Amino acid sequence: MPPTAYGVSFGKRFGVTLLAGVPGIAALVGYIYVTTPPTAVPAGLSLPLLAVLSGLNPLLLLGVACLLGAYTAPRVGLRSYLIDRLGTGEGVWEHLREEVGLAVGIGILGGILIVILDAVMMPFVGQDLPQSVIGATRPTVATVLAYAPVRFLYGGITEELMLRFGLMSVLAFVGWRVTGRRADGPGSGVMWTAIVISAVLFGVGHLPALAQSVALTPALIARTVLLNAIAGILFGWLYWQRSLETAMIAHASFHVPLLMLSLVQVVVL
C-alpha cells in the first residue's frame, strides 16, 4: 500500500488520529483536577498545574503512537474509517453501523467475562489486598461517575490509538518485513503475534496505576496482566478484522459492566 493510502497524506493521518485521542487525555486531566484533595497536591504545585502535568506523559505517548501508526497501519492493511473519510469523503458511520452490534456485544461480553474471571482469581490475590488498601479513600458514587469519561474516552479511544493503532501496527509491520514482505500483507501468524504482544503490553501498562493504590505482588501482577491481555486480544482481533473504530467501540463497551459493578459496590458495600 502506498505512503498516501486512500489519497491521505501522512500528516493528515497523524493529525486526525492525534486529535481523536486528545478528548481522552482531557478527561483524565479533568478527573485528576476534580478528585485530587488539596492535601495531596505536592508543595510548589497548584492543583490545576498538577492536573495539566499529569496529562503530558499520556499526550507524548499518544503523539508517538499516532506517528508510528500513521506510517505503519496503511502499509499492513490495518484500517481506520476516520482516516478513510479524509480520502474518500465517505462518512464513518456508513461503514461502522454494520459493525457496532458486533463491537458492543464483544465489548460487553468481554467485560462480563473479566468480572467473572476476576472473581474466580480473587482467592489467589485476596490476601494481598487488605494491607494494600489501608488508608485508601473510599470511592463514592460521584467519584465513580467522574471516572466514567476516563473509562470511555481515554480507555475506549486514547488507549486504542496507543496500543492498537500505534503498537500493534508497528509489530505487524516489523513482522511483515522480517517474514519477507508478502504482497498480500502480513500473514495470520504475524498478525496474531502482534495482537498477543500488544495485548500483554496493554496489561503491563495497567500496573503503574494499580501500584498507586495497592502493593504489587506476583499474584496481583499476573492477574492484572492476564485479565487485561484477554481484553486486548479481543480488541486487537477487531482492529485486524474490522477497523480501529470497531475496536474503540468494543473497548468503550467493555467498561460498561465494570462501571455498573463499581456503582453496585459503592451502593451496597
PDB file of N, CA and C in Angstrom, residues 188-265:
ATOM      1  N   SER A 188      -1.479 -14.506   8.915  1.00  0.00           N
ATOM      2  CA  SER A 188      -2.203 -14.603  10.184  1.00  0.00           C
ATOM      3  C   SER A 188      -1.254 -14.824  11.356  1.00  0.00           C
ATOM      4  N   GLY A 189      -0.146 -15.545  11.125  1.00  0.00           N
ATOM      5  CA  GLY A 189       0.815 -15.760  12.199  1.00  0.00           C
ATOM      6  C   GLY A 189       1.428 -14.461  12.681  1.00  0.00           C
ATOM      7  N   VAL A 190       1.783 -13.610  11.741  1.00  0.00           N
ATOM      8  CA  VAL A 190       2.344 -12.304  12.092  1.00  0.00           C
ATOM      9  C   VAL A 190       1.318 -11.470  12.834  1.00  0.00           C
ATOM     10  N   MET A 191       0.083 -11.478  12.344  1.00  0.00           N
ATOM     11  CA  MET A 191      -0.949 -10.649  12.959  1.00  0.00           C
ATOM     12  C   MET A 191      -1.276 -11.137  14.367  1.00  0.00           C
ATOM     13  N   TRP A 192      -1.384 -12.448  14.562  1.00  0.00           N
ATOM     14  CA  TRP A 192      -1.678 -12.954  15.899  1.00  0.00           C
ATOM     15  C   TRP A 192      -0.542 -12.668  16.872  1.00  0.00           C
ATOM     16  N   THR A 193       0.682 -12.732  16.375  1.00  0.00           N
ATOM     17  CA  THR A 193       1.818 -12.381  17.227  1.00  0.00           C
ATOM     18  C   THR A 193       1.731 -10.923  17.652  1.00  0.00           C
ATOM     19  N   ALA A 194       1.412 -10.040  16.704  1.00  0.00           N
ATOM     20  CA  ALA A 194       1.277  -8.615  17.020  1.00  0.00           C
ATOM     21  C   ALA A 194       0.127  -8.375  17.991  1.00  0.00           C
ATOM     22  N   ILE A 195      -0.971  -9.094  17.802  1.00  0.00           N
ATOM     23  CA  ILE A 195      -2.132  -8.942  18.683  1.00  0.00           C
ATOM     24  C   ILE A 195      -1.784  -9.351  20.106  1.00  0.00           C
ATOM     25  N   VAL A 196      -1.145 -10.514  20.262  1.00  0.00           N
ATOM     26  CA  VAL A 196      -0.856 -11.034  21.596  1.00  0.00           C
ATOM     27  C   VAL A 196       0.185 -10.179  22.306  1.00  0.00           C
ATOM     28  N   ILE A 197       1.251  -9.797  21.603  1.00  0.00           N
ATOM     29  CA  ILE A 197       2.285  -8.983  22.247  1.00  0.00           C
ATOM     30  C   ILE A 197       1.718  -7.644  22.687  1.00  0.00           C
ATOM     31  N   SER A 198       0.967  -6.987  21.820  1.00  0.00           N
ATOM     32  CA  SER A 198       0.389  -5.690  22.186  1.00  0.00           C
ATOM     33  C   SER A 198      -0.622  -5.850  23.318  1.00  0.00           C
ATOM     34  N   ALA A 199      -1.333  -6.993  23.350  1.00  0.00           N
ATOM     35  CA  ALA A 199      -2.310  -7.236  24.418  1.00  0.00           C
ATOM     36  C   ALA A 199      -1.613  -7.432  25.758  1.00  0.00           C
ATOM     37  N   VAL A 200      -0.514  -8.178  25.760  1.00  0.00           N
ATOM     38  CA  VAL A 200       0.237  -8.380  27.002  1.00  0.00           C
ATOM     39  C   VAL A 200       0.800  -7.052  27.497  1.00  0.00           C
ATOM     40  N   LEU A 201       1.336  -6.258  26.591  1.00  0.00           N
ATOM     41  CA  LEU A 201       1.857  -4.945  26.989  1.00  0.00           C
ATOM     42  C   LEU A 201       0.730  -4.020  27.442  1.00  0.00           C
ATOM     43  N   PHE A 202      -0.461  -4.217  26.894  1.00  0.00           N
ATOM     44  CA  PHE A 202      -1.643  -3.494  27.359  1.00  0.00           C
ATOM     45  C   PHE A 202      -1.905  -3.818  28.825  1.00  0.00           C
ATOM     46  N   GLY A 203      -1.761  -5.095  29.179  1.00  0.00           N
ATOM     47  CA  GLY A 203      -1.924  -5.496  30.570  1.00  0.00           C
ATOM     48  C   GLY A 203      -0.831  -4.937  31.457  1.00  0.00           C
ATOM     49  N   VAL A 204       0.403  -4.993  30.985  1.00  0.00           N
ATOM     50  CA  VAL A 204       1.523  -4.446  31.749  1.00  0.00           C
ATOM     51  C   VAL A 204       1.340  -2.952  31.978  1.00  0.00           C
ATOM     52  N   GLY A 205       0.773  -2.273  31.003  1.00  0.00           N
ATOM     53  CA  GLY A 205       0.571  -0.829  31.115  1.00  0.00           C
ATOM     54  C   GLY A 205      -0.389  -0.424  32.217  1.00  0.00           C
ATOM     55  N   HIS A 206      -1.173  -1.374  32.731  1.00  0.00           N
ATOM     56  CA  HIS A 206      -2.101  -1.066  33.822  1.00  0.00           C
ATOM     57  C   HIS A 206      -1.446  -1.190  35.203  1.00  0.00           C
ATOM     58  N   LEU A 207      -0.241  -1.714  35.251  1.00  0.00           N
ATOM     59  CA  LEU A 207       0.400  -1.931  36.546  1.00  0.00           C
ATOM     60  C   LEU A 207       0.753  -0.636  37.275  1.00  0.00           C
ATOM     61  N   PRO A 208       1.261   0.398  36.594  1.00  0.00           N
ATOM     62  CA  PRO A 208       1.583   1.625  37.337  1.00  0.00           C
ATOM     63  C   PRO A 208       0.378   2.227  38.059  1.00  0.00           C
ATOM     64  N   ALA A 209      -0.787   2.238  37.403  1.00  0.00           N
ATOM     65  CA  ALA A 209      -1.990   2.765  38.056  1.00  0.00           C
ATOM     66  C   ALA A 209      -2.384   1.900  39.240  1.00  0.00           C
ATOM     67  N   LEU A 210      -2.264   0.586  39.092  1.00  0.00           N
ATOM     68  CA  LEU A 210      -2.584  -0.314  40.197  1.00  0.00           C
ATOM     69  C   LEU A 210      -1.641  -0.090  41.370  1.00  0.00           C
ATOM     70  N   ALA A 211      -0.389   0.160  41.055  1.00  0.00           N
ATOM     71  CA  ALA A 211       0.616   0.328  42.111  1.00  0.00           C
ATOM     72  C   ALA A 211       0.372   1.575  42.954  1.00  0.00           C
ATOM     73  N   GLN A 212      -0.422   2.522  42.449  1.00  0.00           N
ATOM     74  CA  GLN A 212      -0.725   3.720  43.214  1.00  0.00           C
ATOM     75  C   GLN A 212      -1.702   3.450  44.352  1.00  0.00           C
ATOM     76  N   SER A 213      -2.439   2.335  44.264  1.00  0.00           N
ATOM     77  CA  SER A 213      -3.448   2.066  45.285  1.00  0.00           C
ATOM     78  C   SER A 213      -3.206   0.767  46.047  1.00  0.00           C
ATOM     79  N   VAL A 214      -2.425  -0.146  45.481  1.00  0.00           N
ATOM     80  CA  VAL A 214      -2.162  -1.411  46.167  1.00  0.00           C
ATOM     81  C   VAL A 214      -0.685  -1.750  46.055  1.00  0.00           C
ATOM     82  N   ALA A 215      -0.225  -2.592  46.972  1.00  0.00           N
ATOM     83  CA  ALA A 215       1.151  -3.080  46.908  1.00  0.00           C
ATOM     84  C   ALA A 215       1.207  -4.253  45.936  1.00  0.00           C
ATOM     85  N   LEU A 216       1.990  -4.117  44.878  1.00  0.00           N
ATOM     86  CA  LEU A 216       2.046  -5.150  43.859  1.00  0.00           C
ATOM     87  C   LEU A 216       2.725  -6.409  44.384  1.00  0.00           C
ATOM     88  N   THR A 217       2.128  -7.533  44.072  1.00  0.00           N
ATOM     89  CA  THR A 217       2.699  -8.840  44.391  1.00  0.00           C
ATOM     90  C   THR A 217       2.700  -9.653  43.092  1.00  0.00           C
ATOM     91  N   PRO A 218       3.451 -10.744  43.020  1.00  0.00           N
ATOM     92  CA  PRO A 218       3.436 -11.563  41.798  1.00  0.00           C
ATOM     93  C   PRO A 218       2.032 -11.995  41.390  1.00  0.00           C
ATOM     94  N   ALA A 219       1.200 -12.348  42.370  1.00  0.00           N
ATOM     95  CA  ALA A 219      -0.160 -12.792  42.050  1.00  0.00           C
ATOM     96  C   ALA A 219      -0.986 -11.652  41.465  1.00  0.00           C
ATOM     97  N   LEU A 220      -0.878 -10.468  42.041  1.00  0.00           N
ATOM     98  CA  LEU A 220      -1.627  -9.324  41.529  1.00  0.00           C
ATOM     99  C   LEU A 220      -1.134  -8.917  40.147  1.00  0.00           C
ATOM    100  N   ILE A 221       0.164  -8.986  39.941  1.00  0.00           N
ATOM    101  CA  ILE A 221       0.716  -8.650  38.632  1.00  0.00           C
ATOM    102  C   ILE A 221       0.204  -9.624  37.571  1.00  0.00           C
ATOM    103  N   ALA A 222       0.241 -10.922  37.891  1.00  0.00           N
ATOM    104  CA  ALA A 222      -0.230 -11.939  36.944  1.00  0.00           C
ATOM    105  C   ALA A 222      -1.712 -11.736  36.637  1.00  0.00           C
ATOM    106  N   ARG A 223      -2.501 -11.471  37.677  1.00  0.00           N
ATOM    107  CA  ARG A 223      -3.936 -11.252  37.492  1.00  0.00           C
ATOM    108  C   ARG A 223      -4.195 -10.059  36.589  1.00  0.00           C
ATOM    109  N   THR A 224      -3.524  -8.939  36.852  1.00  0.00           N
ATOM    110  CA  THR A 224      -3.759  -7.713  36.095  1.00  0.00           C
ATOM    111  C   THR A 224      -3.350  -7.872  34.641  1.00  0.00           C
ATOM    112  N   VAL A 225      -2.184  -8.453  34.421  1.00  0.00           N
ATOM    113  CA  VAL A 225      -1.707  -8.627  33.053  1.00  0.00           C
ATOM    114  C   VAL A 225      -2.597  -9.592  32.289  1.00  0.00           C
ATOM    115  N   LEU A 226      -2.970 -10.712  32.914  1.00  0.00           N
ATOM    116  CA  LEU A 226      -3.790 -11.716  32.240  1.00  0.00           C
ATOM    117  C   LEU A 226      -5.155 -11.170  31.859  1.00  0.00           C
ATOM    118  N   LEU A 227      -5.851 -10.544  32.812  1.00  0.00           N
ATOM    119  CA  LEU A 227      -7.213 -10.075  32.545  1.00  0.00           C
ATOM    120  C   LEU A 227      -7.223  -8.995  31.471  1.00  0.00           C
ATOM    121  N   ASN A 228      -6.282  -8.078  31.536  1.00  0.00           N
ATOM    122  CA  ASN A 228      -6.236  -7.019  30.530  1.00  0.00           C
ATOM    123  C   ASN A 228      -5.754  -7.542  29.183  1.00  0.00           C
ATOM    124  N   ALA A 229      -4.879  -8.558  29.205  1.00  0.00           N
ATOM    125  CA  ALA A 229      -4.408  -9.133  27.948  1.00  0.00           C
ATOM    126  C   ALA A 229      -5.544  -9.826  27.210  1.00  0.00           C
ATOM    127  N   ILE A 230      -6.433 -10.487  27.950  1.00  0.00           N
ATOM    128  CA  ILE A 230      -7.594 -11.124  27.316  1.00  0.00           C
ATOM    129  C   ILE A 230      -8.424 -10.072  26.586  1.00  0.00           C
ATOM    130  N   ALA A 231      -8.667  -8.949  27.258  1.00  0.00           N
ATOM    131  CA  ALA A 231      -9.412  -7.866  26.627  1.00  0.00           C
ATOM    132  C   ALA A 231      -8.652  -7.333  25.418  1.00  0.00           C
ATOM    133  N   GLY A 232      -7.341  -7.162  25.560  1.00  0.00           N
ATOM    134  CA  GLY A 232      -6.539  -6.635  24.460  1.00  0.00           C
ATOM    135  C   GLY A 232      -6.563  -7.531  23.237  1.00  0.00           C
ATOM    136  N   ILE A 233      -6.621  -8.842  23.437  1.00  0.00           N
ATOM    137  CA  ILE A 233      -6.711  -9.767  22.305  1.00  0.00           C
ATOM    138  C   ILE A 233      -8.023  -9.577  21.559  1.00  0.00           C
ATOM    139  N   LEU A 234      -9.103  -9.388  22.302  1.00  0.00           N
ATOM    140  CA  LEU A 234     -10.402  -9.141  21.660  1.00  0.00           C
ATOM    141  C   LEU A 234     -10.364  -7.868  20.825  1.00  0.00           C
ATOM    142  N   PHE A 235      -9.820  -6.797  21.391  1.00  0.00           N
ATOM    143  CA  PHE A 235      -9.766  -5.523  20.679  1.00  0.00           C
ATOM    144  C   PHE A 235      -8.818  -5.613  19.481  1.00  0.00           C
ATOM    145  N   GLY A 236      -7.702  -6.312  19.653  1.00  0.00           N
ATOM    146  CA  GLY A 236      -6.756  -6.460  18.558  1.00  0.00           C
ATOM    147  C   GLY A 236      -7.341  -7.236  17.397  1.00  0.00           C
ATOM    148  N   TRP A 237      -8.106  -8.283  17.707  1.00  0.00           N
ATOM    149  CA  TRP A 237      -8.758  -9.045  16.644  1.00  0.00           C
ATOM    150  C   TRP A 237      -9.734  -8.177  15.866  1.00  0.00           C
ATOM    151  N   LEU A 238     -10.488  -7.347  16.566  1.00  0.00           N
ATOM    152  CA  LEU A 238     -11.433  -6.458  15.889  1.00  0.00           C
ATOM    153  C   LEU A 238     -10.708  -5.436  15.019  1.00  0.00           C
ATOM    154  N   TYR A 239      -9.593  -4.900  15.511  1.00  0.00           N
ATOM    155  CA  TYR A 239      -8.804  -3.961  14.712  1.00  0.00           C
ATOM    156  C   TYR A 239      -8.328  -4.635  13.434  1.00  0.00           C
ATOM    157  N   TRP A 240      -7.871  -5.859  13.533  1.00  0.00           N
ATOM    158  CA  TRP A 240      -7.369  -6.602  12.373  1.00  0.00           C
ATOM    159  C   TRP A 240      -8.490  -6.943  11.391  1.00  0.00           C
ATOM    160  N   GLN A 241      -9.586  -7.478  11.911  1.00  0.00           N
ATOM    161  CA  GLN A 241     -10.642  -7.996  11.055  1.00  0.00           C
ATOM    162  C   GLN A 241     -11.663  -6.941  10.629  1.00  0.00           C
ATOM    163  N   ARG A 242     -11.773  -5.860  11.390  1.00  0.00           N
ATOM    164  CA  ARG A 242     -12.756  -4.834  11.069  1.00  0.00           C
ATOM    165  C   ARG A 242     -12.087  -3.467  10.898  1.00  0.00           C
ATOM    166  N   SER A 243     -11.928  -2.746  11.986  1.00  0.00           N
ATOM    167  CA  SER A 243     -11.343  -1.404  11.890  1.00  0.00           C
ATOM    168  C   SER A 243     -10.923  -0.926  13.273  1.00  0.00           C
ATOM    169  N   LEU A 244     -10.147   0.126  13.282  1.00  0.00           N
ATOM    170  CA  LEU A 244      -9.731   0.744  14.537  1.00  0.00           C
ATOM    171  C   LEU A 244     -10.934   1.237  15.320  1.00  0.00           C
ATOM    172  N   GLU A 245     -11.895   1.828  14.623  1.00  0.00           N
ATOM    173  CA  GLU A 245     -13.066   2.373  15.304  1.00  0.00           C
ATOM    174  C   GLU A 245     -13.933   1.272  15.910  1.00  0.00           C
ATOM    175  N   THR A 246     -13.980   0.103  15.271  1.00  0.00           N
ATOM    176  CA  THR A 246     -14.708  -1.026  15.849  1.00  0.00           C
ATOM    177  C   THR A 246     -14.070  -1.460  17.157  1.00  0.00           C
ATOM    178  N   ALA A 247     -12.736  -1.490  17.180  1.00  0.00           N
ATOM    179  CA  ALA A 247     -12.021  -1.830  18.411  1.00  0.00           C
ATOM    180  C   ALA A 247     -12.287  -0.784  19.488  1.00  0.00           C
ATOM    181  N   MET A 248     -12.367   0.479  19.101  1.00  0.00           N
ATOM    182  CA  MET A 248     -12.653   1.547  20.065  1.00  0.00           C
ATOM    183  C   MET A 248     -14.021   1.361  20.703  1.00  0.00           C
ATOM    184  N   ILE A 249     -15.024   1.058  19.886  1.00  0.00           N
ATOM    185  CA  ILE A 249     -16.376   0.863  20.406  1.00  0.00           C
ATOM    186  C   ILE A 249     -16.409  -0.330  21.357  1.00  0.00           C
ATOM    187  N   ALA A 250     -15.727  -1.393  20.981  1.00  0.00           N
ATOM    188  CA  ALA A 250     -15.679  -2.573  21.854  1.00  0.00           C
ATOM    189  C   ALA A 250     -15.000  -2.248  23.175  1.00  0.00           C
ATOM    190  N   HIS A 251     -13.907  -1.486  23.115  1.00  0.00           N
ATOM    191  CA  HIS A 251     -13.183  -1.140  24.340  1.00  0.00           C
ATOM    192  C   HIS A 251     -14.048  -0.260  25.242  1.00  0.00           C
ATOM    193  N   ALA A 252     -14.746   0.700  24.655  1.00  0.00           N
ATOM    194  CA  ALA A 252     -15.640   1.542  25.459  1.00  0.00           C
ATOM    195  C   ALA A 252     -16.761   0.706  26.064  1.00  0.00           C
ATOM    196  N   SER A 253     -17.343  -0.199  25.276  1.00  0.00           N
ATOM    197  CA  SER A 253     -18.425  -1.052  25.767  1.00  0.00           C
ATOM    198  C   SER A 253     -17.942  -1.999  26.856  1.00  0.00           C
ATOM    199  N   PHE A 254     -16.694  -2.405  26.765  1.00  0.00           N
ATOM    200  CA  PHE A 254     -16.087  -3.279  27.761  1.00  0.00           C
ATOM    201  C   PHE A 254     -16.177  -2.681  29.162  1.00  0.00           C
ATOM    202  N   HIS A 255     -16.152  -1.351  29.246  1.00  0.00           N
ATOM    203  CA  HIS A 255     -16.171  -0.690  30.543  1.00  0.00           C
ATOM    204  C   HIS A 255     -17.580  -0.565  31.137  1.00  0.00           C
ATOM    205  N   VAL A 256     -18.607  -0.859  30.359  1.00  0.00           N
ATOM    206  CA  VAL A 256     -19.970  -0.736  30.884  1.00  0.00           C
ATOM    207  C   VAL A 256     -20.205  -1.695  32.056  1.00  0.00           C
ATOM    208  N   PRO A 257     -19.932  -3.010  31.916  1.00  0.00           N
ATOM    209  CA  PRO A 257     -20.110  -3.891  33.085  1.00  0.00           C
ATOM    210  C   PRO A 257     -19.216  -3.504  34.259  1.00  0.00           C
ATOM    211  N   LEU A 258     -18.015  -3.026  33.985  1.00  0.00           N
ATOM    212  CA  LEU A 258     -17.104  -2.629  35.061  1.00  0.00           C
ATOM    213  C   LEU A 258     -17.630  -1.406  35.796  1.00  0.00           C
ATOM    214  N   LEU A 259     -18.211  -0.473  35.038  1.00  0.00           N
ATOM    215  CA  LEU A 259     -18.798   0.714  35.664  1.00  0.00           C
ATOM    216  C   LEU A 259     -19.998   0.328  36.520  1.00  0.00           C
ATOM    217  N   MET A 260     -20.849  -0.555  35.996  1.00  0.00           N
ATOM    218  CA  MET A 260     -22.012  -0.999  36.757  1.00  0.00           C
ATOM    219  C   MET A 260     -21.586  -1.701  38.044  1.00  0.00           C
ATOM    220  N   LEU A 261     -20.560  -2.537  37.948  1.00  0.00           N
ATOM    221  CA  LEU A 261     -20.066  -3.235  39.139  1.00  0.00           C
ATOM    222  C   LEU A 261     -19.530  -2.259  40.151  1.00  0.00           C
ATOM    223  N   SER A 262     -18.805  -1.250  39.711  1.00  0.00           N
ATOM    224  CA  SER A 262     -18.264  -0.242  40.628  1.00  0.00           C
ATOM    225  C   SER A 262     -19.385   0.493  41.352  1.00  0.00           C
ATOM    226  N   LEU A 263     -20.447   0.833  40.633  1.00  0.00           N
ATOM    227  CA  LEU A 263     -21.571   1.518  41.252  1.00  0.00           C
ATOM    228  C   LEU A 263     -22.274   0.624  42.272  1.00  0.00           C
ATOM    229  N   VAL A 264     -22.442  -0.649  41.936  1.00  0.00           N
ATOM    230  CA  VAL A 264     -23.080  -1.588  42.858  1.00  0.00           C
ATOM    231  C   VAL A 264     -22.241  -1.732  44.121  1.00  0.00           C
ATOM    232  N   GLN A 265     -20.946  -1.851  43.963  1.00  0.00           N
ATOM    233  CA  GLN A 265     -20.059  -1.992  45.133  1.00  0.00           C
ATOM    234  C   GLN A 265     -20.127  -0.785  46.042  1.00  0.00           C
TER     235      GLN A 265
END
